[in-house]
Amino acid sequence: MKVNIRQYIGESAGFFALFALALFPSAGTLRWAAGWIFLLLFFGFYLTVTLWLYRHDPGLLQERTRLSTSDQQSPDRILFPLMEFSFIAWMVFMSLDAVRFHWSALPLWLQGVGALVLLGSFSLLFLTFRENSYLSPVVRIQDERGHAVVSTGPYRYVRHPMYLAILVFIVGASLLLGSAHGLFFVLLCAAMLAYRAVLEEHTLQADLPAYAGYKAKVKYRLIPYVW
């Protein structure tokens, strides 16, 4: 499958600008080391995964550009944009919290722990991308790509490892950026991801016969031994 790499470079630049605009105007300063470290870590990972997919799984790279499709499940047409908006609002809030108004403060060593947690989330995300070539950003069945059940790698332990990685990411980013109040977003995000996981499973079980057997084998959706 042919991939337009210029398109991805442009999208990456726009993505970076959006994140920067969410963080620094709210902070009221460009002299925010944690904000720049977060951007460098996040987009270093983003570009690394993009280049890896370009070489090893261009079909998935193309699929990741689909933010809306005709076969997307109806509830997801509302939920997915809501999650995107909530993510940007969360970054704005953390900037206000940690820098402009100092509603909460975290010690430097805990921000360092946050950076390590963030890197851990990136590792889990990469393993998920590596194993699942059908990791679409929207809830749909990819019949045109021979959609099949994935049960290897992190999918041996939870049915939605990407969602788990997102929750770990939120914890790491909140700590790194110095926003203790940003951690409360874990609860909101967990609720949205839990609803989306159930929606996704209903879709997969209805259209992929092997998914019922996979659910019986892997008991937990999001967090091992919890749910």
Coordinates of N, CA and C in Angstrom, one line a residue:
M1 N 0.8 -1.2 0.0 CA 0.0 0.0 0.0 C 0.9 1.2 0.0
K2 N 0.6 2.2 -0.9 CA 1.4 3.4 -1.0 C 0.9 4.4 0.0
V3 N 1.9 5.0 0.7 CA 1.6 5.9 1.8 C 2.2 7.3 1.4
N4 N 1.4 8.3 1.6 CA 1.9 9.7 1.3 C 2.7 10.2 2.5
I5 N 4.0 10.1 2.5 CA 4.8 10.5 3.7 C 4.7 12.0 3.9
R6 N 4.6 12.8 2.8 CA 4.5 14.2 3.0 C 3.2 14.6 3.8
Q7 N 2.2 13.8 3.6 CA 0.9 14.1 4.3 C 1.2 13.9 5.8
Y8 N 1.9 12.8 6.1 CA 2.1 12.5 7.6 C 3.1 13.6 8.2
I9 N 4.0 14.1 7.4 CA 4.9 15.1 7.9 C 4.1 16.4 8.2
G10 N 3.2 16.7 7.3 CA 2.3 17.9 7.5 C 1.4 17.7 8.7
E11 N 0.8 16.5 8.8 CA -0.1 16.2 10.0 C 0.7 16.2 11.3
S12 N 1.9 15.7 11.3 CA 2.7 15.7 12.5 C 3.0 17.1 12.9
A13 N 3.4 18.0 12.0 CA 3.7 19.4 12.3 C 2.4 20.1 12.9
G14 N 1.3 19.8 12.3 CA 0.0 20.4 12.8 C -0.3 19.9 14.2
F15 N -0.1 18.6 14.4 CA -0.3 17.9 15.7 C 0.6 18.6 16.7
F16 N 1.8 18.8 16.4 CA 2.8 19.4 17.3 C 2.3 20.8 17.7
A17 N 1.9 21.6 16.7 CA 1.4 23.0 16.9 C 0.2 23.0 17.8
L18 N -0.7 22.0 17.6 CA -1.9 22.0 18.4 C -1.6 21.7 19.9
F19 N -0.7 20.8 20.1 CA -0.2 20.5 21.5 C 0.5 21.7 22.1
A20 N 1.3 22.4 21.4 CA 2.0 23.5 21.9 C 1.1 24.7 22.2
L21 N 0.0 24.8 21.4 CA -1.0 25.9 21.6 C -1.8 25.5 22.8
A22 N -2.0 24.2 23.1 CA -2.8 23.8 24.3 C -2.0 24.1 25.6
L23 N -0.7 23.9 25.5 CA 0.2 24.0 26.7 C 0.7 25.4 27.0
F24 N 1.3 26.1 26.1 CA 2.1 27.2 26.4 C 1.3 28.5 26.6
P25 N 0.3 28.8 25.8 CA -0.5 30.0 26.0 C -1.2 30.0 27.4
S26 N -1.7 28.8 27.7 CA -2.3 28.6 29.0 C -1.4 28.8 30.2
A27 N -0.1 28.3 30.0 CA 0.9 28.5 31.0 C 1.3 29.9 31.1
G28 N 1.2 30.7 30.0 CA 1.6 32.1 30.0 C 3.1 32.3 29.8
T29 N 3.8 31.3 29.4 CA 5.3 31.4 29.3 C 5.8 30.3 28.4
L30 N 6.8 30.6 27.7 CA 7.5 29.5 26.9 C 8.6 28.9 27.8
R31 N 8.9 29.5 28.9 CA 10.0 29.0 29.8 C 9.4 28.0 30.7
W32 N 9.1 26.9 30.2 CA 8.5 25.8 30.9 C 9.2 24.5 30.5
A33 N 10.2 24.1 31.2 CA 11.0 23.0 30.8 C 10.2 21.7 30.7
A34 N 9.3 21.5 31.7 CA 8.6 20.2 31.7 C 7.7 20.1 30.5
G35 N 7.1 21.3 30.0 CA 6.3 21.3 28.9 C 7.0 20.9 27.6
W36 N 8.3 21.4 27.5 CA 9.1 21.1 26.3 C 9.6 19.7 26.4
I37 N 9.9 19.2 27.5 CA 10.3 17.8 27.7 C 9.2 16.8 27.3
F38 N 7.9 17.2 27.7 CA 6.8 16.4 27.3 C 6.6 16.4 25.8
L39 N 6.7 17.5 25.2 CA 6.5 17.6 23.7 C 7.6 16.8 23.0
L40 N 8.8 16.9 23.5 CA 9.9 16.2 22.8 C 9.7 14.7 23.0
L41 N 9.4 14.2 24.2 CA 9.2 12.8 24.4 C 8.0 12.3 23.6
F42 N 6.9 13.0 23.6 CA 5.7 12.5 22.9 C 5.9 12.5 21.4
F43 N 6.4 13.5 20.8 CA 6.6 13.6 19.4 C 7.8 12.8 18.9
G44 N 8.8 12.6 19.8 CA 9.8 11.6 19.4 C 9.2 10.2 19.3
F45 N 8.4 9.9 20.2 CA 7.7 8.5 20.1 C 6.8 8.5 18.9
Y46 N 6.0 9.6 18.7 CA 5.0 9.6 17.6 C 5.7 9.4 16.3
L47 N 6.8 10.2 16.1 CA 7.5 10.1 14.8 C 8.2 8.7 14.6
T48 N 8.7 8.2 15.7 CA 9.4 6.9 15.7 C 8.4 5.8 15.2
V49 N 7.2 5.8 15.8 CA 6.2 4.8 15.5 C 5.7 5.0 14.0
T50 N 5.5 6.3 13.6 CA 5.1 6.6 12.3 C 6.1 6.0 11.3
L51 N 7.4 6.2 11.5 CA 8.4 5.7 10.6 C 8.5 4.2 10.6
W52 N 8.3 3.6 11.8 CA 8.3 2.1 11.9 C 7.1 1.5 11.1
L53 N 5.9 2.1 11.3 CA 4.8 1.7 10.5 C 4.9 1.9 9.0
Y54 N 5.5 3.0 8.7 CA 5.8 3.2 7.2 C 6.6 2.1 6.6
R55 N 7.5 1.6 7.4 CA 8.4 0.5 6.9 C 7.8 -0.9 7.0
H56 N 7.1 -1.1 8.2 CA 6.7 -2.5 8.5 C 5.2 -2.7 8.3
D57 N 4.4 -1.7 8.4 CA 2.9 -1.9 8.4 C 2.2 -0.7 7.8
P58 N 2.5 -0.4 6.5 CA 1.8 0.8 5.9 C 0.3 0.7 5.9
G59 N -0.3 -0.5 5.9 CA -1.7 -0.6 6.0 C -2.3 0.0 7.2
L60 N -1.6 -0.3 8.4 CA -2.0 0.3 9.6 C -1.8 1.8 9.7
L61 N -0.7 2.2 9.1 CA -0.4 3.7 9.1 C -1.5 4.4 8.3
Q62 N -1.9 3.8 7.2 CA -3.0 4.4 6.5 C -4.3 4.4 7.3
E63 N -4.6 3.3 8.0 CA -5.8 3.2 8.8 C -5.8 4.2 9.9
R64 N -4.7 4.6 10.4 CA -4.6 5.5 11.6 C -5.0 6.9 11.2
T65 N -5.1 7.2 9.9 CA -5.6 8.5 9.4 C -7.1 8.6 9.4
R66 N -7.8 7.5 9.6 CA -9.3 7.5 9.5 C -9.9 8.0 10.8
L67 N -10.3 9.2 10.8 CA -10.9 9.8 12.0 C -12.4 9.7 12.0
S68 N -12.9 9.3 10.8 CA -14.4 9.1 10.7 C -14.6 8.3 9.4
T69 N -15.4 7.3 9.5 CA -15.7 6.4 8.3 C -17.2 6.1 8.2
S70 N -17.7 5.7 7.1 CA -19.1 5.4 6.9 C -19.6 4.2 7.7
D71 N -18.6 3.3 8.0 CA -19.0 2.1 8.8 C -18.7 2.2 10.2
Q72 N -18.3 3.4 10.7 CA -18.0 3.6 12.1 C -19.3 3.5 12.9
Q73 N -19.2 2.8 14.1 CA -20.4 2.7 14.9 C -20.9 4.0 15.4
S74 N -22.3 4.1 15.4 CA -22.9 5.4 15.7 C -22.5 6.1 17.0
P75 N -22.5 5.3 18.1 CA -22.1 5.9 19.4 C -20.7 6.5 19.3
D76 N -19.8 5.8 18.6 CA -18.4 6.2 18.5 C -18.3 7.5 17.7
R77 N -19.2 7.9 16.9 CA -19.2 9.2 16.2 C -19.3 10.3 17.1
I78 N -19.9 10.1 18.3 CA -20.0 11.1 19.3 C -18.8 11.0 20.3
L79 N -18.5 9.8 20.7 CA -17.6 9.5 21.8 C -16.2 9.9 21.3
F80 N -15.8 9.5 20.1 CA -14.4 9.8 19.7 C -14.0 11.3 19.6
P81 N -14.9 12.2 19.0 CA -14.6 13.6 19.1 C -14.6 14.1 20.6
L82 N -15.5 13.6 21.4 CA -15.5 14.0 22.8 C -14.2 13.7 23.5
M83 N -13.7 12.5 23.2 CA -12.4 12.1 23.8 C -11.3 13.0 23.4
E84 N -11.3 13.4 22.1 CA -10.2 14.3 21.6 C -10.3 15.6 22.2
F85 N -11.5 16.2 22.3 CA -11.7 17.5 22.9 C -11.3 17.4 24.4
S86 N -11.7 16.4 25.1 CA -11.3 16.2 26.5 C -9.8 16.2 26.7
F87 N -9.1 15.5 25.8 CA -7.7 15.4 25.9 C -7.0 16.8 25.8
I88 N -7.5 17.6 24.8 CA -6.9 19.0 24.7 C -7.3 19.8 25.9
A89 N -8.5 19.7 26.4 CA -8.9 20.5 27.5 C -8.1 20.1 28.8
W90 N -7.7 18.8 28.9 CA -6.9 18.3 30.0 C -5.5 19.0 29.9
M91 N -4.9 19.1 28.8 CA -3.6 19.7 28.7 C -3.7 21.2 29.0
V92 N -4.7 21.9 28.6 CA -4.9 23.3 28.9 C -5.0 23.4 30.4
F93 N -5.8 22.6 31.0 CA -6.0 22.6 32.5 C -4.7 22.4 33.2
M94 N -3.9 21.4 32.8 CA -2.7 21.2 33.5 C -1.7 22.4 33.4
S95 N -1.7 23.1 32.3 CA -0.9 24.2 32.1 C -1.3 25.3 33.1
L96 N -2.6 25.5 33.2 CA -3.1 26.5 34.2 C -2.8 26.1 35.6
D97 N -2.9 24.8 35.9 CA -2.7 24.3 37.2 C -1.2 24.4 37.6
A98 N -0.4 23.9 36.8 CA 1.0 23.7 37.2 C 1.9 25.0 37.1
V99 N 1.5 25.9 36.1 CA 2.4 27.0 35.8 C 1.7 28.3 36.1
R100 N 0.5 28.6 35.5 CA 0.0 29.9 35.7 C -0.5 30.2 37.1
F101 N -1.3 29.3 37.6 CA -2.0 29.5 38.9 C -1.4 28.8 40.1
H102 N -0.6 27.7 39.8 CA 0.0 26.9 40.8 C -1.0 26.4 41.8
W103 N -2.1 25.8 41.3 CA -3.1 25.2 42.2 C -2.5 24.0 42.9
S104 N -1.6 23.3 42.2 CA -0.9 22.2 42.8 C 0.6 22.2 42.4
A105 N 1.4 21.6 43.2 CA 2.8 21.5 42.9 C 3.4 20.2 43.3
L106 N 4.3 19.7 42.4 CA 4.9 18.4 42.6 C 6.4 18.6 42.7
P107 N 7.1 17.8 43.5 CA 8.5 17.9 43.6 C 9.2 17.4 42.3
L108 N 10.4 17.9 42.1 CA 11.1 17.6 40.8 C 11.3 16.1 40.7
W109 N 11.6 15.4 41.8 CA 11.8 13.9 41.7 C 10.6 13.2 41.2
L110 N 9.4 13.7 41.6 CA 8.2 13.0 41.2 C 7.9 13.3 39.7
Q111 N 8.3 14.5 39.2 CA 8.2 14.8 37.8 C 9.1 13.9 37.0
G112 N 10.3 13.6 37.6 CA 11.1 12.6 36.9 C 10.5 11.2 36.8
V113 N 9.8 10.8 37.9 CA 9.1 9.5 37.9 C 8.1 9.6 36.8
G114 N 7.4 10.7 36.7 CA 6.4 10.9 35.6 C 7.0 10.6 34.2
A115 N 8.2 11.1 34.0 CA 8.8 10.9 32.7 C 9.1 9.4 32.5
L116 N 9.5 8.7 33.5 CA 9.7 7.2 33.4 C 8.4 6.5 33.1
V117 N 7.3 6.9 33.8 CA 6.0 6.3 33.6 C 5.5 6.6 32.1
L118 N 5.8 7.8 31.7 CA 5.4 8.1 30.3 C 6.1 7.2 29.3
L119 N 7.4 7.0 29.5 CA 8.2 6.1 28.6 C 7.6 4.7 28.7
G120 N 7.2 4.3 29.9 CA 6.6 3.0 30.0 C 5.3 2.9 29.2
S121 N 4.5 3.9 29.2 CA 3.3 3.9 28.4 C 3.6 3.8 26.9
F122 N 4.7 4.5 26.5 CA 5.1 4.4 25.1 C 5.5 3.0 24.7
S123 N 6.2 2.3 25.6 CA 6.6 0.9 25.4 C 5.4 0.0 25.1
L124 N 4.4 0.2 26.0 CA 3.2 -0.6 25.9 C 2.4 -0.3 24.6
L125 N 2.4 1.0 24.2 CA 1.8 1.4 23.0 C 2.5 0.8 21.8
F126 N 3.8 0.8 21.8 CA 4.5 0.3 20.7 C 4.2 -1.2 20.5
L127 N 4.3 -1.9 21.6 CA 4.0 -3.4 21.6 C 2.6 -3.6 21.0
T128 N 1.6 -2.8 21.3 CA 0.3 -2.9 20.8 C 0.2 -2.7 19.3
F129 N 0.9 -1.6 18.9 CA 0.9 -1.3 17.5 C 1.6 -2.5 16.7
R130 N 2.7 -3.0 17.3 CA 3.4 -4.1 16.6 C 2.6 -5.3 16.4
E131 N 1.7 -5.6 17.4 CA 0.9 -6.9 17.4 C -0.3 -6.7 16.6
N132 N -1.0 -5.6 16.6 CA -2.3 -5.4 16.1 C -2.3 -4.5 14.8
S133 N -2.4 -5.1 13.7 CA -2.4 -4.4 12.4 C -3.8 -3.8 12.1
Y134 N -4.8 -4.1 13.0 CA -6.1 -3.5 12.8 C -6.5 -2.5 13.8
L135 N -5.5 -1.8 14.4 CA -5.7 -0.9 15.5 C -6.2 0.5 14.9
S136 N -7.4 0.5 14.5 CA -8.0 1.7 13.9 C -8.4 2.7 15.1
P137 N -8.3 4.0 14.8 CA -8.8 4.9 15.8 C -10.3 5.0 15.9
V138 N -11.0 4.4 15.0 CA -12.5 4.4 15.1 C -12.9 2.9 15.3
V139 N -14.1 2.8 15.8 CA -14.7 1.5 16.1 C -15.4 1.0 14.8
R140 N -14.7 0.1 14.1 CA -15.3 -0.5 12.8 C -14.6 -1.8 12.5
I141 N -15.3 -2.6 11.7 CA -14.7 -3.9 11.2 C -14.0 -3.6 9.8
Q142 N -12.8 -3.9 9.7 CA -12.0 -3.7 8.5 C -12.0 -4.9 7.6
D143 N -13.2 -5.1 7.0 CA -13.4 -6.2 6.1 C -12.4 -6.1 4.9
E144 N -12.1 -4.9 4.4 CA -11.2 -4.8 3.3 C -9.8 -5.1 3.6
R145 N -9.4 -5.3 4.9 CA -8.1 -5.6 5.2 C -8.0 -7.0 5.9
G146 N -9.1 -7.8 5.8 CA -9.1 -9.1 6.3 C -9.1 -9.1 7.9
H147 N -9.9 -8.3 8.5 CA -9.9 -8.1 9.9 C -9.9 -9.5 10.7
A148 N -9.0 -9.7 11.6 CA -8.9 -10.9 12.4 C -8.7 -10.6 13.8
V149 N -8.9 -11.6 14.7 CA -8.7 -11.4 16.1 C -7.2 -11.5 16.4
V150 N -6.7 -10.6 17.3 CA -5.3 -10.6 17.7 C -5.3 -11.1 19.1
S151 N -4.4 -12.1 19.4 CA -4.3 -12.6 20.8 C -2.9 -12.8 21.2
T152 N -2.0 -12.1 20.6 CA -0.5 -12.2 20.9 C 0.0 -10.9 21.6
G153 N 1.2 -11.0 22.1 CA 1.8 -9.8 22.8 C 1.0 -9.4 24.0
P154 N 0.7 -8.1 24.2 CA 0.0 -7.7 25.3 C -1.5 -8.1 25.3
Y155 N -2.0 -8.6 24.1 CA -3.4 -9.0 24.1 C -3.5 -10.4 24.7
R156 N -2.5 -11.0 25.2 CA -2.6 -12.2 26.0 C -3.0 -11.9 27.4
Y157 N -2.9 -10.7 27.8 CA -3.2 -10.3 29.2 C -4.4 -9.5 29.4
V158 N -4.7 -8.5 28.5 CA -5.9 -7.7 28.5 C -6.4 -7.6 27.1
R159 N -7.7 -7.4 27.0 CA -8.2 -7.3 25.6 C -8.1 -5.9 25.0
H160 N -7.7 -4.9 25.8 CA -7.6 -3.6 25.2 C -6.3 -2.9 25.8
P161 N -5.1 -3.5 25.4 CA -3.9 -2.9 26.0 C -3.6 -1.5 25.6
M162 N -4.1 -1.0 24.4 CA -3.9 0.4 24.1 C -4.6 1.3 25.0
Y163 N -5.8 0.9 25.5 CA -6.5 1.8 26.4 C -5.8 1.8 27.8
L164 N -5.3 0.6 28.2 CA -4.5 0.6 29.4 C -3.3 1.5 29.3
A165 N -2.6 1.5 28.1 CA -1.4 2.4 27.9 C -1.8 3.8 27.9
I166 N -3.0 4.2 27.5 CA -3.5 5.6 27.5 C -3.6 6.0 29.0
L167 N -4.2 5.2 29.8 CA -4.3 5.5 31.2 C -3.0 5.7 31.9
V168 N -2.0 4.8 31.6 CA -0.7 5.0 32.1 C 0.0 6.3 31.6
F169 N -0.3 6.6 30.3 CA 0.2 7.8 29.7 C -0.3 9.1 30.5
I170 N -1.6 9.1 30.8 CA -2.2 10.2 31.6 C -1.5 10.4 32.9
V171 N -1.3 9.3 33.6 CA -0.6 9.4 34.9 C 0.8 10.0 34.7
G172 N 1.6 9.4 33.7 CA 2.9 9.9 33.5 C 3.0 11.4 33.1
A173 N 2.1 11.8 32.2 CA 2.1 13.2 31.7 C 1.7 14.1 32.8
S174 N 0.7 13.8 33.6 CA 0.3 14.6 34.7 C 1.5 14.8 35.7
L175 N 2.2 13.8 36.0 CA 3.3 13.9 37.0 C 4.4 14.7 36.3
L176 N 4.8 14.4 35.1 CA 5.9 15.1 34.4 C 5.6 16.6 34.3
L177 N 4.4 17.0 34.0 CA 4.0 18.4 33.9 C 3.8 19.1 35.2
G178 N 3.8 18.3 36.3 CA 3.7 18.9 37.6 C 2.3 19.2 38.0
S179 N 1.3 18.5 37.5 CA -0.1 18.8 37.8 C -0.7 17.7 38.5
A180 N -0.8 17.8 39.9 CA -1.4 16.8 40.7 C -2.9 16.6 40.3
H181 N -3.6 17.8 40.0 CA -5.0 17.8 39.7 C -5.2 17.1 38.3
G182 N -4.2 17.1 37.5 CA -4.4 16.5 36.2 C -4.6 15.0 36.3
L183 N -4.2 14.4 37.4 CA -4.4 13.0 37.6 C -5.9 12.6 37.7
F184 N -6.8 13.6 38.1 CA -8.2 13.3 38.1 C -8.8 12.9 36.7
F185 N -8.1 13.3 35.7 CA -8.5 13.0 34.3 C -8.5 11.5 34.1
V186 N -7.7 10.8 34.9 CA -7.6 9.3 34.7 C -9.0 8.7 34.9
L187 N -9.8 9.3 35.9 CA -11.1 8.8 36.2 C -12.1 9.0 35.0
L188 N -12.1 10.2 34.5 CA -12.9 10.5 33.3 C -12.5 9.7 32.1
C189 N -11.2 9.6 31.9 CA -10.8 8.9 30.7 C -11.1 7.4 30.8
A190 N -10.9 6.9 32.1 CA -11.2 5.5 32.3 C -12.7 5.2 32.0
A191 N -13.6 6.1 32.4 CA -15.0 5.9 32.1 C -15.3 5.9 30.6
M192 N -14.7 6.8 29.9 CA -14.9 6.9 28.5 C -14.3 5.7 27.8
L193 N -13.1 5.3 28.2 CA -12.5 4.1 27.5 C -13.2 2.8 27.9
A194 N -13.8 2.7 29.1 CA -14.5 1.5 29.5 C -15.8 1.4 28.6
Y195 N -16.5 2.5 28.4 CA -17.7 2.5 27.6 C -17.3 2.1 26.1
R196 N -16.2 2.7 25.6 CA -15.7 2.4 24.3 C -15.3 0.9 24.1
A197 N -14.7 0.4 25.2 CA -14.2 -1.0 25.1 C -15.4 -1.9 25.0
V198 N -16.5 -1.7 25.7 CA -17.7 -2.5 25.6 C -18.3 -2.4 24.3
L199 N -18.4 -1.1 23.7 CA -18.9 -0.9 22.4 C -18.1 -1.7 21.4
E200 N -16.8 -1.6 21.5 CA -15.9 -2.2 20.5 C -16.1 -3.8 20.6
E201 N -16.2 -4.3 21.8 CA -16.4 -5.7 21.9 C -17.7 -6.2 21.3
H202 N -18.7 -5.5 21.5 CA -20.0 -5.9 20.9 C -19.9 -5.9 19.4
T203 N -19.2 -5.0 18.8 CA -19.0 -4.9 17.4 C -18.1 -6.1 16.9
L204 N -17.0 -6.4 17.6 CA -16.1 -7.4 17.2 C -16.8 -8.8 17.4
Q205 N -17.5 -9.0 18.5 CA -18.1 -10.3 18.7 C -19.3 -10.6 17.7
A206 N -19.9 -9.5 17.2 CA -21.0 -9.7 16.2 C -20.5 -10.0 14.9
D207 N -19.3 -9.5 14.5 CA -18.8 -9.7 13.2 C -17.5 -10.6 13.0
L208 N -16.9 -10.9 14.1 CA -15.7 -11.8 14.1 C -16.0 -13.0 15.0
P209 N -16.4 -14.1 14.4 CA -16.8 -15.3 15.2 C -15.7 -15.7 16.2
A210 N -14.5 -15.6 15.9 CA -13.4 -16.0 16.8 C -13.3 -15.2 18.0
Y211 N -13.9 -14.0 18.1 CA -13.7 -13.1 19.2 C -14.4 -13.7 20.5
A212 N -15.4 -14.4 20.4 CA -16.1 -15.0 21.6 C -15.1 -15.9 22.3
G213 N -14.4 -16.7 21.5 CA -13.4 -17.6 22.1 C -12.2 -16.8 22.8
Y214 N -11.8 -15.8 22.1 CA -10.8 -14.9 22.7 C -11.2 -14.3 24.0
K215 N -12.5 -13.8 24.1 CA -13.0 -13.3 25.3 C -13.0 -14.3 26.4
A216 N -13.3 -15.5 26.1 CA -13.4 -16.6 27.1 C -12.0 -16.9 27.6
K217 N -11.0 -16.7 26.8 CA -9.6 -17.0 27.2 C -9.0 -15.9 28.0
V218 N -9.1 -14.7 27.5 CA -8.6 -13.5 28.1 C -9.7 -12.8 28.9
K219 N -9.7 -12.9 30.2 CA -10.8 -12.5 31.1 C -10.9 -11.0 31.2
Y220 N -9.8 -10.3 31.2 CA -9.8 -8.9 31.6 C -9.8 -7.9 30.4
R221 N -10.6 -6.9 30.5 CA -10.7 -5.9 29.4 C -9.5 -4.9 29.5
L222 N -9.3 -4.3 30.6 CA -8.5 -3.2 30.7 C -7.3 -3.3 31.7
I223 N -7.7 -3.8 32.9 CA -6.7 -3.9 34.0 C -6.7 -5.3 34.5
P224 N -5.5 -6.0 34.4 CA -5.5 -7.4 34.9 C -5.9 -7.5 36.3
Y225 N -6.8 -8.5 36.5 CA -7.3 -8.9 37.8 C -8.3 -7.9 38.4
V226 N -8.6 -6.9 37.7 CA -9.6 -5.8 38.1 C -10.8 -5.8 37.2
W227 N -10.6 -5.6 35.9 CA -11.8 -5.4 35.0 C -11.3 -5.7 33.6

